[in-house]
Short mmCIF file of C-alpha atoms in Angstrom, two decimals:
data_model
loop_
_atom_site.label_atom_id
_atom_site.label_comp_id
_atom_site.label_asym_id
_atom_site.label_seq_id
_atom_site.Cartn_x
_atom_site.Cartn_y
_atom_site.Cartn_z
CA MET D 12 18.40 -5.61 6.06
CA LEU D 13 16.89 -8.34 3.77
CA SER D 14 17.14 -7.43 0.24
CA GLU D 15 14.16 -7.06 -2.01
CA LYS D 16 14.81 -10.25 -3.61
CA GLU D 17 15.49 -12.28 -0.35
CA PHE D 18 12.22 -11.07 0.98
CA PHE D 19 10.19 -11.50 -2.05
CA LYS D 20 11.49 -14.95 -2.50
CA LYS D 21 9.30 -15.97 0.51
CA GLN D 22 6.04 -14.65 -0.91
CA LYS D 23 4.25 -15.18 2.38
CA ILE D 24 0.79 -14.57 3.24
CA TYR D 25 0.04 -12.39 6.42
CA GLN D 26 -2.94 -12.15 8.76
CA THR D 27 -4.27 -9.70 11.09
CA SER D 28 -7.39 -10.19 13.18
CA ARG D 29 -9.60 -9.31 10.27
CA LEU D 30 -7.50 -9.44 7.15
CA LYS D 31 -5.36 -11.48 5.06
CA LEU D 32 -2.51 -9.97 3.12
CA ARG D 33 -2.02 -12.53 0.20
CA GLN D 34 -0.90 -12.43 -3.42
CA PHE D 35 -3.41 -11.56 -6.10
CA LYS D 36 -4.94 -14.15 -8.31
CA VAL D 37 -6.36 -13.95 -11.88
CA ASP D 38 -10.07 -14.12 -10.50
CA ASP D 39 -9.38 -11.05 -8.40
CA ALA D 40 -9.99 -8.81 -11.64
CA ASP D 41 -13.62 -8.04 -10.80
CA SER D 42 -13.01 -7.00 -7.29
CA MET D 43 -9.83 -4.82 -8.32
CA TYR D 44 -11.95 -3.24 -11.38
CA THR D 45 -14.62 -2.26 -8.49
CA TYR D 46 -12.17 0.03 -6.74
CA THR D 47 -9.96 0.98 -9.90
CA SER D 48 -12.89 1.99 -11.73
CA ASN D 49 -14.24 4.37 -8.90
CA PRO D 50 -13.33 7.96 -9.62
CA ASN D 51 -13.60 8.68 -5.87
CA VAL D 52 -10.85 6.15 -5.09
CA ALA D 53 -8.66 6.83 -8.14
CA LYS D 54 -8.81 10.69 -7.55
CA TYR D 55 -5.42 10.74 -5.45
CA CYS D 56 -3.71 7.74 -7.01
CA SER D 57 -1.16 7.83 -9.50
CA TRP D 58 -3.18 5.57 -12.05
CA PRO D 59 -6.15 6.76 -14.34
CA VAL D 60 -9.72 5.59 -13.53
CA TYR D 61 -10.00 2.20 -15.12
CA GLN D 62 -12.37 2.12 -18.00
CA THR D 63 -12.70 -1.57 -18.69
CA ILE D 64 -12.30 -4.83 -16.67
CA GLU D 65 -9.38 -5.73 -19.26
CA GLU D 66 -7.29 -3.07 -17.51
CA ALA D 67 -7.78 -4.82 -14.27
CA GLN D 68 -6.71 -8.15 -15.94
CA LYS D 69 -3.66 -6.82 -17.56
CA TYR D 70 -2.52 -5.17 -14.30
CA ILE D 71 -3.07 -8.49 -12.38
CA GLN D 72 -1.02 -10.40 -15.12
CA PHE D 73 1.67 -7.78 -14.49
CA ILE D 74 1.64 -8.35 -10.72
CA LEU D 75 1.75 -12.07 -11.21
CA THR D 76 5.05 -11.51 -13.26
CA CYS D 77 6.43 -9.57 -10.70
CA TYR D 78 5.96 -12.38 -7.94
CA GLU D 79 7.45 -14.73 -10.61
CA LYS D 80 10.60 -12.44 -10.71
CA GLN D 81 10.54 -11.88 -7.01
CA VAL D 82 10.31 -8.04 -7.21
CA LEU D 83 8.00 -5.33 -5.63
CA ALA D 84 4.37 -6.49 -5.81
CA PRO D 85 1.23 -5.73 -3.89
CA TRP D 86 -0.63 -7.87 -1.72
CA ALA D 87 -4.32 -8.15 -2.07
CA ILE D 88 -6.18 -7.18 0.99
CA GLU D 89 -8.78 -9.66 1.85
CA ILE D 90 -11.28 -9.50 4.55
CA VAL D 91 -10.98 -13.17 6.63
CA GLU D 92 -14.65 -13.50 7.43
CA THR D 93 -16.01 -13.26 3.69
CA GLY D 94 -12.97 -13.88 1.57
CA GLU D 95 -13.83 -10.44 -0.07
CA MET D 96 -10.57 -8.88 -1.71
CA ILE D 97 -10.93 -5.11 -1.03
CA GLY D 98 -7.92 -3.53 -1.78
CA ALA D 99 -4.05 -3.59 -2.20
CA ILE D 100 -1.00 -2.58 0.10
CA ASP D 101 2.76 -2.79 -1.02
CA PHE D 102 6.00 -1.43 -0.62
CA VAL D 103 6.06 0.89 -3.44
CA SER D 104 9.59 1.65 -3.13
CA TRP D 105 12.68 -0.19 -1.66
CA SER D 106 16.10 0.87 -1.20
CA ASP D 107 18.63 -1.54 0.04
CA MET D 108 21.34 1.02 0.15
CA HIS D 109 19.44 3.26 2.29
CA GLU D 110 17.64 0.64 4.35
CA ASN D 111 14.20 2.03 3.78
CA VAL D 112 10.90 1.08 2.18
CA GLU D 113 7.77 3.23 1.07
CA VAL D 114 4.31 2.10 1.75
CA GLY D 115 1.23 2.57 -0.65
CA TYR D 116 -2.27 1.38 -0.40
CA VAL D 117 -5.79 1.41 -1.81
CA ILE D 118 -9.08 0.23 -0.64
CA ALA D 119 -12.80 0.07 -2.11
CA GLU D 120 -14.88 2.86 -1.18
CA GLU D 121 -17.49 0.81 0.40
CA HIS D 122 -14.85 -0.19 2.74
CA TRP D 123 -13.60 3.18 4.06
CA GLY D 124 -13.69 4.32 7.56
CA LYS D 125 -13.74 0.73 8.81
CA GLY D 126 -10.08 0.61 9.90
CA TYR D 127 -9.01 -1.70 7.31
CA VAL D 128 -6.09 0.09 5.73
CA THR D 129 -4.99 1.23 9.17
CA GLU D 130 -4.80 -2.55 10.09
CA ALA D 131 -3.00 -3.56 6.98
CA PHE D 132 -0.55 -0.77 7.14
CA SER D 133 0.25 -1.79 10.70
CA LYS D 134 0.90 -5.20 9.79
CA LEU D 135 3.25 -3.92 7.06
CA ILE D 136 4.91 -1.59 9.46
CA GLN D 137 5.54 -4.75 11.69
CA ILE D 138 7.09 -6.79 8.68
CA ALA D 139 9.19 -3.85 7.51
CA PHE D 140 10.88 -3.07 11.13
CA GLU D 141 10.81 -6.81 12.52
CA GLU D 142 11.30 -9.00 9.64
CA ILE D 143 13.04 -6.91 6.74
CA ASN D 144 14.92 -4.78 9.50
CA VAL D 145 14.78 -1.37 7.54
CA HIS D 146 15.95 1.55 9.22
CA ARG D 147 13.24 3.93 7.92
CA LEU D 148 9.78 3.58 6.62
CA THR D 149 7.92 6.36 4.85
CA ALA D 150 4.47 7.09 3.08
CA LYS D 151 2.96 9.98 1.29
CA CYS D 152 -0.53 11.43 0.25
CA CYS D 153 -1.91 14.38 -1.28
CA SER D 154 -2.32 16.88 1.45
CA VAL D 155 -6.15 17.10 0.61
CA ASN D 156 -6.37 13.52 1.51
CA GLN D 157 -6.84 13.70 5.21
CA ALA D 158 -8.39 10.23 5.46
CA SER D 159 -4.96 8.81 4.27
CA ALA D 160 -2.81 11.11 6.49
CA ALA D 161 -5.15 9.89 9.40
CA VAL D 162 -4.12 6.13 8.56
CA MET D 163 -0.29 7.30 8.69
CA LYS D 164 -0.70 9.15 11.95
CA LYS D 165 -2.75 6.56 13.63
CA ASN D 166 0.07 4.25 12.91
CA GLY D 167 2.56 6.36 14.56
CA LEU D 168 4.42 7.97 11.51
CA PHE D 169 5.49 11.55 12.08
CA PHE D 170 4.77 14.41 9.63
CA GLU D 171 7.93 15.23 8.14
CA GLY D 172 7.11 17.92 5.44
CA LYS D 173 5.18 19.05 2.27
CA THR D 174 6.35 19.07 -1.27
CA ARG D 175 4.33 21.73 -3.19
CA GLU D 176 2.52 21.09 -6.29
CA SER D 177 4.37 17.70 -6.71
CA PHE D 178 1.65 15.50 -7.89
CA TYR D 179 -0.31 16.29 -11.21
CA LYS D 180 -3.53 14.33 -11.76
CA ASP D 181 -6.71 15.27 -13.91
CA GLN D 182 -5.05 18.71 -14.84
CA GLN D 183 -4.50 19.60 -11.59
CA PHE D 184 -1.42 19.95 -9.34
CA TYR D 185 -1.48 18.85 -5.64
CA ASP D 186 0.76 19.21 -2.48
CA MET D 187 2.07 16.01 -0.98
CA ASP D 188 2.46 15.35 2.60
CA HIS D 189 5.43 12.91 3.88
CA TYR D 190 5.40 10.97 6.68
CA GLY D 191 7.86 8.56 8.31
CA MET D 192 9.04 6.48 10.96
CA VAL D 193 12.47 5.13 11.90
CA ARG D 194 13.50 2.02 13.55
CA ASN D 195 13.99 3.80 17.03
CA ASP D 196 10.38 5.22 16.73
CA TYR D 197 8.98 1.83 15.97
CA PHE D 198 10.55 0.06 18.80
CA ALA D 199 9.90 2.91 21.32
CA ARG D 200 5.89 2.28 20.26
CA ILE D 201 5.71 -1.57 20.89
#
């Protein structure tokens, strides 16, 4: 398995039929603010609703620092046809020791239901198993977030269990559903 440092040294751009997964740029702040300031989008995310564009600018600066350090950092999801940046996807955790990664994603509300997250997630699964050579890939979502669960299921991940009241947001506890796929699962699908 490639180490995190080896993988992020390359800082590649990936493309699917409709999307480009690329590094964030300073001028993505407006697009990022569009989804990070939307309470419907932020509802099941670990970060609070952004109140100012400066919060998006600050986060992008943090991401750019991560690129320089060659550590975990998200890709911007861009629609190839329009050049519009609509969200982010990344390996939110990476374990060289256990040969596994966890994927997280977010997308602007106006692009929900168009299959973009499913497509971007499919590409990250391919990268994880074919380029990085992980043994296991996981993802999780709030149990009530069935749209996110559907993305995981469409991409062949298996429901592996629930952790009760393990996510706290806006003065409420949520159960989390955990999904996973191991190397044999992936190669049996392709």
